[in-house]
Short mmCIF file of C-alpha atoms in Angstrom, two decimals:
data_model
loop_
_atom_site.label_atom_id
_atom_site.label_comp_id
_atom_site.label_asym_id
_atom_site.label_seq_id
_atom_site.Cartn_x
_atom_site.Cartn_y
_atom_site.Cartn_z
CA MET M 132 61.32 -24.22 -42.69
CA SER M 133 60.96 -20.89 -44.37
CA SER M 134 60.06 -17.93 -42.40
CA PRO M 135 56.48 -17.19 -42.03
CA ASP M 136 56.92 -14.30 -44.51
CA SER M 137 57.95 -16.46 -47.36
CA SER M 138 55.35 -16.90 -49.89
CA GLU M 139 56.56 -20.61 -50.16
CA VAL M 140 54.77 -21.54 -47.01
CA PHE M 141 51.43 -20.28 -48.39
CA PRO M 142 49.32 -21.77 -51.26
CA PRO M 143 48.66 -19.45 -54.20
CA GLY M 144 46.54 -16.57 -53.25
CA THR M 145 47.28 -16.55 -49.57
CA ILE M 146 49.19 -13.47 -48.59
CA LYS M 147 50.03 -11.52 -45.54
CA LEU M 148 48.45 -8.12 -45.56
CA GLU M 149 49.52 -7.02 -42.19
CA GLU M 150 52.89 -7.12 -40.36
CA ARG M 151 52.67 -7.04 -36.51
CA GLN M 152 55.40 -6.18 -34.16
CA GLY M 153 54.21 -6.08 -30.57
CA LEU M 154 51.21 -3.81 -30.29
CA GLU M 155 52.03 -2.03 -33.56
CA SER M 156 50.92 -3.19 -37.04
CA GLU M 157 51.81 -2.19 -40.59
CA PHE M 158 49.61 -2.66 -43.62
CA LYS M 159 51.57 -4.24 -46.52
CA LEU M 160 50.96 -3.63 -50.12
CA SER M 161 50.43 -6.63 -52.29
CA PRO M 162 51.68 -7.23 -54.82
CA THR M 163 54.77 -5.30 -53.43
CA PRO M 164 55.65 -2.46 -55.78
CA SER M 165 59.41 -2.04 -57.05
CA ASP M 166 61.07 1.34 -56.74
CA ASP M 167 60.77 1.93 -60.54
CA PRO M 168 58.58 4.94 -61.27
CA ASP M 169 57.50 2.99 -64.49
CA ASP M 170 56.13 0.17 -62.57
CA PRO M 171 52.42 0.34 -63.11
CA LEU M 172 51.78 -0.10 -59.44
CA ASN M 173 53.71 3.10 -58.88
CA TRP M 174 51.83 5.16 -61.50
CA SER M 175 50.01 8.16 -60.36
CA PRO M 176 46.29 8.01 -59.74
CA LEU M 177 45.58 10.07 -62.89
CA ARG M 178 47.82 7.65 -65.12
CA LYS M 179 46.06 4.59 -63.56
CA ALA M 180 42.58 6.39 -64.27
CA VAL M 181 43.37 7.22 -67.79
CA ASN M 182 44.55 3.69 -68.70
CA PHE M 183 41.88 2.00 -66.90
CA GLY M 184 39.24 4.44 -68.05
CA LEU M 185 39.99 3.78 -71.62
CA THR M 186 39.60 0.01 -71.12
CA CYS M 187 36.29 0.44 -69.33
CA SER M 188 34.99 2.89 -72.08
CA TYR M 189 35.53 0.12 -74.64
CA VAL M 190 33.76 -2.40 -72.50
CA LEU M 191 30.90 0.17 -72.34
CA PHE M 192 30.30 0.74 -76.04
CA THR M 193 30.97 -2.95 -77.02
CA PHE M 194 28.21 -4.13 -74.62
CA VAL M 195 25.91 -1.47 -75.90
CA LEU M 196 26.73 -2.95 -79.51
CA VAL M 197 25.75 -6.32 -78.35
CA ASP M 198 22.61 -5.68 -76.28
CA ILE M 199 20.71 -3.02 -78.38
CA ASN M 200 19.84 -5.82 -80.90
CA SER M 201 16.49 -6.48 -79.67
CA LEU M 202 15.37 -2.83 -79.84
CA ALA M 203 15.37 -3.04 -83.70
CA TYR M 204 13.42 -6.30 -83.68
CA ARG M 205 10.27 -4.70 -85.07
CA GLY M 206 12.27 -3.08 -87.84
CA TYR M 207 14.03 -6.61 -88.48
CA MET M 208 10.51 -8.11 -88.86
CA SER M 209 9.02 -5.37 -91.16
CA GLU M 210 12.00 -4.67 -93.29
CA LEU M 211 14.06 -7.97 -93.17
CA GLY M 212 11.42 -10.67 -92.59
CA LEU M 213 13.19 -12.03 -89.53
CA THR M 214 11.16 -14.28 -87.08
CA TYR M 215 11.83 -14.51 -83.43
CA ALA M 216 13.16 -18.09 -83.83
CA THR M 217 15.56 -16.88 -86.43
CA PHE M 218 16.65 -14.00 -84.31
CA ASN M 219 17.52 -16.36 -81.38
CA GLN M 220 19.33 -18.82 -83.87
CA ALA M 221 21.33 -15.89 -85.22
CA SER M 222 22.31 -14.96 -81.65
CA GLY M 223 23.21 -18.45 -80.72
CA SER M 224 25.40 -18.76 -83.83
CA ASN M 225 27.16 -15.45 -82.83
CA PHE M 226 27.96 -16.91 -79.31
CA ALA M 227 29.08 -20.11 -80.81
CA GLY M 228 31.55 -18.16 -83.19
CA LEU M 229 32.64 -16.23 -80.11
CA ALA M 230 33.33 -19.33 -78.10
CA ILE M 231 35.39 -20.97 -80.74
CA GLY M 232 37.01 -17.82 -81.82
CA CYS M 233 38.47 -17.10 -78.41
CA LEU M 234 40.36 -20.54 -78.57
CA LEU M 235 41.59 -19.95 -81.93
CA PHE M 236 42.86 -16.35 -82.00
CA ILE M 237 43.71 -15.35 -78.61
CA PRO M 238 47.01 -17.41 -78.50
CA TYR M 239 48.17 -14.87 -81.08
CA VAL M 240 47.53 -12.05 -78.47
CA HIS M 241 50.15 -13.72 -76.37
CA LYS M 242 52.65 -13.27 -79.00
CA PHE M 243 51.82 -9.85 -80.23
CA VAL M 244 50.26 -7.51 -77.75
CA CYS M 245 48.79 -4.85 -79.97
CA MET M 246 46.81 -1.74 -79.36
CA CYS M 247 44.28 -3.10 -82.23
CA ASP M 248 43.28 -5.90 -79.78
CA LEU M 249 41.81 -3.18 -77.42
CA VAL M 250 40.35 -0.92 -79.93
CA GLY M 251 39.10 -3.36 -82.58
CA LYS M 252 41.06 -3.44 -85.84
CA PHE M 253 38.07 -5.15 -87.43
CA PRO M 254 34.42 -4.04 -87.48
CA PRO M 255 33.06 -4.31 -84.01
CA GLY M 256 30.86 -7.10 -82.96
CA ARG M 257 30.59 -9.92 -80.49
CA GLY M 258 34.11 -11.00 -81.60
CA THR M 259 35.69 -8.04 -79.77
CA HIS M 260 34.42 -9.43 -76.38
CA TRP M 261 37.10 -11.92 -75.79
CA ARG M 262 39.83 -9.35 -76.41
CA HIS M 263 38.54 -6.62 -74.10
CA GLU M 264 37.36 -8.75 -71.28
CA ALA M 265 40.69 -10.33 -70.94
CA VAL M 266 42.53 -6.80 -71.31
CA VAL M 267 40.57 -5.22 -68.48
CA VAL M 268 40.78 -7.95 -65.71
CA ILE M 269 44.59 -8.38 -66.34
CA THR M 270 44.86 -4.54 -66.45
CA ILE M 271 43.35 -4.55 -62.88
CA VAL M 272 45.95 -6.99 -61.67
CA ASP M 273 48.69 -5.04 -63.25
CA LEU M 274 47.79 -1.63 -61.93
CA PHE M 275 46.01 -2.24 -58.48
CA PHE M 276 46.73 -3.96 -55.23
CA VAL M 277 44.88 -7.01 -53.74
CA HIS M 278 42.84 -4.71 -51.44
CA GLN M 279 41.55 -2.54 -54.47
CA HIS M 280 40.55 -5.54 -56.73
CA ALA M 281 36.86 -5.89 -55.81
CA ARG M 282 36.34 -2.01 -56.35
CA MET M 283 37.98 -2.26 -59.75
CA ASN M 284 36.21 -5.40 -60.89
CA GLY M 285 33.06 -3.79 -59.71
CA ILE M 286 33.78 -0.79 -61.98
CA PHE M 287 34.54 -3.03 -65.04
CA LEU M 288 31.39 -5.02 -64.29
CA PHE M 289 29.25 -1.90 -64.01
CA MET M 290 30.48 -0.39 -67.30
CA GLN M 291 29.54 -3.88 -68.69
CA SER M 292 25.97 -3.49 -67.21
CA LEU M 293 25.72 -0.01 -68.16
CA GLY M 294 26.29 -1.05 -71.74
CA SER M 295 23.67 -3.95 -71.34
CA THR M 296 21.03 -1.75 -69.53
CA GLY M 297 21.74 1.81 -70.23
CA GLY M 298 22.44 1.37 -73.83
CA PRO M 299 19.11 -0.05 -74.76
CA ILE M 300 17.48 2.91 -72.98
CA ALA M 301 19.32 5.39 -75.11
CA ALA M 302 19.02 3.26 -78.32
CA GLY M 303 15.17 3.12 -77.90
CA TYR M 304 14.83 6.79 -78.28
CA ILE M 305 17.34 6.96 -81.20
CA VAL M 306 15.05 4.19 -83.02
CA VAL M 307 12.07 6.22 -82.45
CA SER M 308 13.54 9.48 -83.52
CA MET M 309 16.09 8.60 -86.21
CA GLY M 310 15.41 5.05 -87.38
CA TRP M 311 17.00 1.63 -86.11
CA ARG M 312 19.89 1.80 -88.35
CA TRP M 313 21.14 4.98 -86.62
CA MET M 314 21.63 3.20 -83.48
CA TRP M 315 24.47 1.30 -85.08
CA TRP M 316 25.96 4.51 -86.69
CA MET M 317 26.05 6.19 -83.16
CA ILE M 318 28.17 3.21 -81.80
CA ALA M 319 30.42 3.36 -84.72
CA ILE M 320 31.12 7.10 -83.88
CA PHE M 321 31.69 6.41 -80.28
CA LEU M 322 34.17 3.59 -80.79
CA GLY M 323 35.96 6.01 -83.45
CA VAL M 324 36.49 8.53 -80.90
CA ASN M 325 37.65 5.82 -78.17
CA LEU M 326 40.23 4.65 -80.98
CA ILE M 327 41.72 8.16 -81.09
CA LEU M 328 42.05 8.47 -77.34
CA VAL M 329 43.55 5.02 -77.17
CA LEU M 330 46.17 5.60 -79.82
CA PHE M 331 47.29 8.79 -77.96
CA PHE M 332 46.89 7.97 -74.39
CA PHE M 333 46.80 4.17 -73.81
CA GLU M 334 49.93 2.63 -72.22
CA GLU M 335 51.21 -0.94 -71.90
CA SER M 336 50.39 -2.10 -68.33
CA LYS M 337 52.51 -5.03 -68.26
CA TYR M 338 55.61 -4.25 -66.10
CA ILE M 339 58.61 -4.28 -68.62
CA PRO M 340 61.66 -2.79 -66.84
CA LEU M 341 64.46 -1.20 -68.67
CA VAL M 342 67.73 -3.12 -68.74
CA LYS M 343 69.98 -0.13 -67.90
CA ILE M 344 69.40 1.12 -64.38
CA ALA M 345 71.09 4.37 -62.99
CA GLU M 346 72.72 2.93 -59.79
CA PRO M 347 72.78 -0.57 -58.30
CA SER M 348 71.55 0.77 -55.04
CA THR M 349 68.24 1.32 -56.72
CA LEU M 350 67.44 -2.41 -56.68
CA ARG M 351 66.10 -2.27 -53.21
CA VAL M 352 62.38 -3.41 -52.54
CA ALA M 353 60.04 -0.49 -52.13
CA THR M 354 58.13 -0.17 -48.82
CA ARG M 355 54.82 1.96 -49.12
CA SER M 356 55.85 3.11 -52.57
CA THR M 357 59.20 4.59 -52.03
CA VAL M 358 59.81 5.40 -55.50
CA ASP M 359 63.47 6.13 -56.81
CA VAL M 360 63.23 8.85 -59.42
CA ARG M 361 66.82 8.31 -60.47
CA ARG M 362 66.14 5.25 -62.32
CA SER M 363 66.06 5.24 -66.19
CA ARG M 364 62.67 6.30 -67.53
CA LYS M 365 60.81 4.95 -70.57
CA SER M 366 60.30 7.45 -73.41
CA ILE M 367 56.80 8.42 -74.57
CA ARG M 368 57.44 6.19 -77.58
CA GLN M 369 58.12 3.13 -75.45
CA ARG M 370 55.20 3.82 -73.18
CA LEU M 371 52.73 4.13 -76.22
CA ALA M 372 54.34 1.37 -78.51
CA PHE M 373 51.83 -0.12 -80.92
CA VAL M 374 53.23 -3.59 -80.58
CA THR M 375 54.91 -5.33 -77.72
CA LYS M 376 56.49 -8.73 -78.91
CA THR M 377 56.98 -11.63 -76.47
CA ASP M 378 59.57 -14.58 -76.62
CA MET M 379 57.14 -17.20 -75.65
CA PRO M 380 55.77 -19.84 -78.29
CA VAL M 381 52.11 -19.62 -78.72
CA VAL M 382 51.33 -23.46 -79.35
CA GLN M 383 50.58 -24.32 -75.62
CA HIS M 384 47.87 -21.45 -75.47
CA PHE M 385 45.79 -23.32 -77.95
CA TYR M 386 45.07 -26.12 -75.36
CA GLN M 387 46.39 -24.77 -72.07
CA PRO M 388 43.07 -22.69 -71.32
CA LEU M 389 40.88 -25.85 -71.24
CA LEU M 390 43.60 -27.82 -69.16
CA ILE M 391 43.60 -24.81 -66.50
CA LEU M 392 39.82 -24.97 -66.55
CA PHE M 393 39.61 -28.49 -65.39
CA SER M 394 42.69 -28.33 -63.13
CA PHE M 395 41.77 -25.31 -60.74
CA PRO M 396 38.51 -25.27 -59.00
CA ALA M 397 38.48 -21.43 -58.75
CA VAL M 398 38.67 -21.28 -62.59
CA ALA M 399 35.74 -23.51 -62.95
CA TYR M 400 33.60 -21.77 -60.34
CA THR M 401 34.25 -18.34 -62.09
CA ALA M 402 33.45 -19.84 -65.36
CA ILE M 403 30.15 -21.59 -64.28
CA THR M 404 29.06 -18.45 -62.30
CA TYR M 405 30.02 -15.89 -64.91
CA GLY M 406 28.68 -17.85 -67.60
CA THR M 407 25.22 -18.60 -66.16
CA ILE M 408 24.43 -15.23 -64.93
CA LEU M 409 25.14 -13.71 -68.26
CA ALA M 410 23.12 -16.29 -70.09
CA TRP M 411 20.27 -15.79 -67.99
CA PHE M 412 20.51 -12.00 -68.48
CA SER M 413 20.58 -12.48 -72.16
CA ALA M 414 17.65 -14.75 -72.15
CA ASN M 415 15.80 -12.19 -69.81
CA ALA M 416 16.51 -9.11 -72.07
CA SER M 417 15.60 -11.12 -75.25
CA SER M 418 12.19 -12.37 -73.97
CA GLY M 419 11.16 -9.19 -72.38
CA SER M 420 11.80 -7.03 -75.76
CA TYR M 421 9.84 -9.81 -77.76
CA PHE M 422 6.67 -10.16 -75.67
CA LEU M 423 6.56 -6.41 -74.80
CA LEU M 424 5.90 -5.95 -78.66
CA ASP M 425 2.44 -7.67 -78.33
CA GLU M 426 -0.74 -7.44 -76.61
CA PRO M 427 -1.37 -6.44 -74.08
CA TYR M 428 1.65 -4.17 -73.67
CA LYS M 429 2.36 -2.95 -77.38
CA PHE M 430 5.45 -1.08 -76.28
CA SER M 431 7.43 1.21 -78.61
CA PRO M 432 11.11 0.78 -78.93
CA SER M 433 11.71 3.66 -76.41
CA ALA M 434 9.31 1.97 -73.84
CA ILE M 435 11.26 -1.21 -74.47
CA GLY M 436 14.45 0.54 -73.73
CA LEU M 437 13.11 1.83 -70.43
CA PHE M 438 12.23 -1.76 -69.55
CA HIS M 439 15.91 -1.96 -68.79
CA LEU M 440 15.86 1.01 -66.20
CA GLY M 441 15.38 -1.37 -63.25
CA GLY M 442 18.35 -3.42 -64.22
CA PHE M 443 20.45 -0.31 -64.50
CA LEU M 444 19.40 0.98 -61.09
CA GLY M 445 20.21 -2.28 -59.54
CA THR M 446 23.75 -2.46 -61.02
CA PHE M 447 24.24 1.25 -60.16
CA ILE M 448 23.33 0.80 -56.41
CA ALA M 449 25.27 -2.53 -56.25
CA THR M 450 28.27 -0.87 -57.62
CA LEU M 451 28.27 2.01 -54.96
CA THR M 452 28.17 -0.37 -52.15
CA ILE M 453 29.19 -4.05 -52.76
CA PRO M 454 32.79 -3.86 -54.27
CA ALA M 455 34.02 -1.30 -51.65
CA LEU M 456 32.34 -3.46 -48.86
CA ASN M 457 33.95 -6.50 -50.20
CA ASP M 458 37.47 -4.89 -50.18
CA TRP M 459 36.89 -3.40 -46.55
CA PHE M 460 35.59 -6.91 -45.42
CA ILE M 461 38.75 -8.73 -46.59
CA VAL M 462 41.01 -6.29 -44.82
CA ARG M 463 39.10 -6.72 -41.56
CA ALA M 464 38.96 -10.36 -41.98
CA ALA M 465 42.82 -10.51 -42.56
CA LYS M 466 43.44 -8.50 -39.43
CA ASN M 467 41.27 -11.05 -37.41
CA ASN M 468 43.45 -13.78 -39.16
CA GLY M 469 46.71 -12.72 -37.79
CA GLY M 470 47.17 -10.52 -40.94
CA ILE M 471 46.82 -13.45 -43.34
CA PHE M 472 44.42 -12.88 -46.33
CA GLU M 473 42.70 -15.96 -47.68
CA PRO M 474 40.81 -15.41 -51.10
CA GLU M 475 37.89 -17.39 -49.64
CA MET M 476 37.19 -14.54 -47.42
CA ARG M 477 35.61 -12.81 -50.38
CA LEU M 478 33.11 -15.61 -50.97
CA TRP M 479 30.68 -14.73 -48.22
CA MET M 480 29.04 -12.05 -50.31
CA SER M 481 28.31 -14.41 -53.13
CA ILE M 482 25.58 -16.18 -51.12
CA PRO M 483 23.15 -13.30 -50.94
CA GLY M 484 24.14 -12.52 -54.58
CA ALA M 485 23.03 -15.92 -55.79
CA LEU M 486 19.78 -15.46 -53.80
CA LEU M 487 19.10 -12.02 -55.51
CA ASN M 488 19.97 -13.47 -58.90
CA CYS M 489 17.14 -16.13 -58.37
CA ALA M 490 14.60 -13.44 -57.21
CA GLY M 491 15.81 -11.16 -60.03
CA LEU M 492 14.88 -13.51 -62.84
CA LEU M 493 11.30 -12.96 -61.64
CA ILE M 494 11.62 -9.22 -60.61
CA TYR M 495 13.99 -7.69 -63.25
CA GLY M 496 15.49 -4.90 -61.44
CA ILE M 497 16.91 -7.02 -58.56
CA TYR M 498 18.91 -9.09 -61.14
CA GLY M 499 21.11 -6.02 -61.72
CA PHE M 500 22.08 -5.89 -58.03
CA GLY M 501 22.69 -9.65 -57.91
CA PHE M 502 24.72 -9.70 -60.98
CA ILE M 503 27.17 -7.24 -59.89
CA THR M 504 27.50 -8.82 -56.42
CA THR M 505 27.83 -12.34 -57.89
CA ALA M 506 30.13 -11.50 -60.70
CA ASP M 507 32.41 -9.27 -58.69
CA VAL M 508 32.94 -11.86 -56.05
CA ALA M 509 33.60 -14.61 -58.74
CA LEU M 510 36.17 -12.47 -60.89
CA THR M 511 37.91 -11.05 -57.73
CA TYR M 512 38.22 -14.58 -56.23
CA LEU M 513 39.91 -15.98 -59.43
CA THR M 514 42.17 -12.81 -59.67
CA ASP M 515 43.38 -13.26 -55.97
CA CYS M 516 43.92 -17.03 -56.40
CA TYR M 517 45.82 -17.23 -59.59
CA PRO M 518 47.14 -13.74 -60.93
CA ASP M 519 49.86 -15.21 -63.01
CA ILE M 520 47.74 -17.27 -65.15
CA LEU M 521 44.87 -15.02 -65.76
CA GLY M 522 45.37 -14.74 -69.59
CA ASP M 523 44.59 -18.40 -70.20
CA ALA M 524 42.11 -18.59 -67.27
CA LEU M 525 40.07 -15.93 -68.83
CA ILE M 526 40.05 -17.54 -72.23
CA ALA M 527 38.44 -20.62 -70.60
CA ILE M 528 35.89 -18.52 -68.81
CA VAL M 529 34.89 -16.62 -71.96
CA PHE M 530 34.64 -19.90 -73.75
CA ILE M 531 32.50 -21.45 -71.27
CA ARG M 532 30.32 -18.28 -70.84
CA ASN M 533 29.54 -18.06 -74.52
CA GLY M 534 28.93 -21.75 -74.70
CA PHE M 535 26.26 -21.37 -72.06
CA ALA M 536 24.65 -18.25 -73.91
CA MET M 537 24.70 -20.28 -77.13
CA VAL M 538 22.98 -23.21 -75.58
CA VAL M 539 20.21 -21.03 -74.07
CA ARG M 540 19.73 -19.02 -77.21
CA PHE M 541 19.34 -22.04 -79.30
CA ALA M 542 17.01 -23.67 -77.02
CA PHE M 543 15.08 -20.70 -75.89
CA THR M 544 12.32 -20.53 -78.51
CA PRO M 545 11.14 -24.36 -78.15
CA TRP M 546 11.71 -23.93 -74.41
CA ILE M 547 9.19 -21.00 -74.19
CA ASN M 548 6.95 -22.69 -76.71
CA GLY M 549 6.82 -25.89 -74.67
CA MET M 550 6.53 -24.43 -71.05
CA GLY M 551 5.29 -20.90 -71.41
CA ILE M 552 7.33 -17.91 -70.43
CA GLN M 553 6.23 -17.97 -66.75
CA ASN M 554 7.19 -21.55 -66.14
CA THR M 555 10.30 -21.12 -68.21
CA PHE M 556 11.64 -18.30 -65.89
CA ILE M 557 10.46 -20.06 -62.74
CA LEU M 558 12.87 -23.15 -63.87
CA ILE M 559 15.63 -20.70 -64.79
CA GLY M 560 15.35 -19.11 -61.40
CA MET M 561 15.66 -22.48 -59.64
CA LEU M 562 18.78 -23.28 -61.85
CA ALA M 563 20.28 -19.95 -60.83
CA LEU M 564 19.61 -20.90 -57.16
CA ILE M 565 21.73 -24.01 -57.37
CA THR M 566 24.79 -21.89 -57.95
CA VAL M 567 24.61 -20.87 -54.46
CA THR M 568 26.35 -24.14 -53.47
CA LEU M 569 29.41 -23.43 -55.42
CA PRO M 570 30.98 -20.81 -53.11
CA ILE M 571 29.81 -22.74 -50.17
CA LEU M 572 32.04 -25.62 -51.28
CA LEU M 573 35.02 -23.41 -51.96
CA MET M 574 34.70 -21.76 -48.52
CA ILE M 575 35.21 -25.32 -47.16
CA TYR M 576 37.67 -27.02 -49.56
CA GLY M 577 39.02 -23.94 -51.56
CA LYS M 578 42.38 -23.50 -49.47
CA ARG M 579 42.87 -27.20 -49.76
CA ALA M 580 42.41 -27.07 -53.48
CA ARG M 581 44.76 -24.03 -53.80
CA ALA M 582 47.31 -25.89 -51.79
CA SER M 583 47.09 -29.09 -53.90
CA THR M 584 47.33 -27.24 -57.23
CA ALA M 585 50.33 -25.14 -56.16
CA ASP M 586 52.87 -26.98 -58.31
CA LYS M 587 50.64 -27.09 -61.25
CA TYR M 588 49.95 -23.15 -60.81
CA ARG M 589 53.68 -22.56 -60.94
CA LYS M 590 54.23 -24.69 -63.90
CA TYR M 591 51.56 -22.97 -65.92
CA ALA M 592 52.69 -19.45 -64.57
CA ALA M 593 56.29 -20.18 -66.01
CA ARG M 594 54.69 -20.76 -69.53
CA GLN M 595 53.04 -17.21 -69.66
CA PRO M 596 54.66 -14.69 -72.03
CA VAL M 597 57.58 -12.56 -70.96
CA HIS M 598 57.80 -9.39 -72.62
CA LYS M 599 61.08 -8.36 -74.59
CA LYS M 600 62.83 -5.57 -72.54
CA ALA M 601 63.07 -2.05 -74.09
#
């Protein structure tokens, strides 16, 4: 049998975070960085921050773009003749296009990894979401270690939530002072600035080593980031290349995401969890904006924007506490488990998160806290379990997420008309509560499922794109 340190004796996701020798122990970085200074795991904190910050800034602005729609609803009614039912149907059609679009177009991203996929070559809209969400989560795996994943996913989710909650607050005041069309122009300006910064500073985070190496002796494996500066370095042009082509055919990526969705419980859990909480959030924001226009509230656009303040505060407080606590907890849990980390160790925090989501659908500000907690656990669990198939897994997750949102938006108007807004959200809260069972099942059966799907995971991992070396 292989030695205990061999990854072959562990199911996917199980790793050794601590090496013990007698009374002494040494924390092990996972994944293990090479000695190449251009290995993204060896990048300086500033270089990582610039790269990750640019992806997160794009997340922020595109979620602002999507979630300020309802602030202009009064203008849509008076100038364009839109009804609330038409507004929800249009939103549902957008989600339908996004769900189908991610299956049709992301496979080409596997063949040609371009900066335009990040900055948006085409006019911004819901169709940009499938690109940037995949980019951000994969960037986290490329740049950061396992014990940092929850914090980085937390930052990503916070920027997403900041766009969804903080964006409407700012947009409300823009509508009042400058008119509803100007809130779209402001987003176009910010995305233009982001485009310029990306063109000059954003690097490919996929590790693509140079073929020529200075000395054979430099091929040793690094320990605690011993980096060999004598190795050949990439030029600025190579680091900022606009297009990186792969040798991998794209055909399998048209169907592989759905096979992965139904093959791996961790992927299905993340898709259902992430999909439902964002669908409920969308319904919450849409209904709030519509009903606050009428008696007895008669809110102005700026007041409707401030309706999102509670959600922003909830996400802000959760981001400062939950992801760091999650990373700290898994290190402690691994120490108590003989240095062995199991991804299921992260799932404990999803239980209070699900309870908070249920309450938050009735008390809006709490939902922000529950959203960060639940989504951070789900995304980080998937990242830890199956890092080598994240690209296809995220396509499946985005497809399911937008499928849920599409169904909710199309059904929402007759739903509210039939049950009333109070009973509708009581029912939604109970549906949200049901999702608490998913992490409990994975805590019991998750490791067994990872072990049984190990061979299938390696097969799909071998079919992921391999970049051409410089």
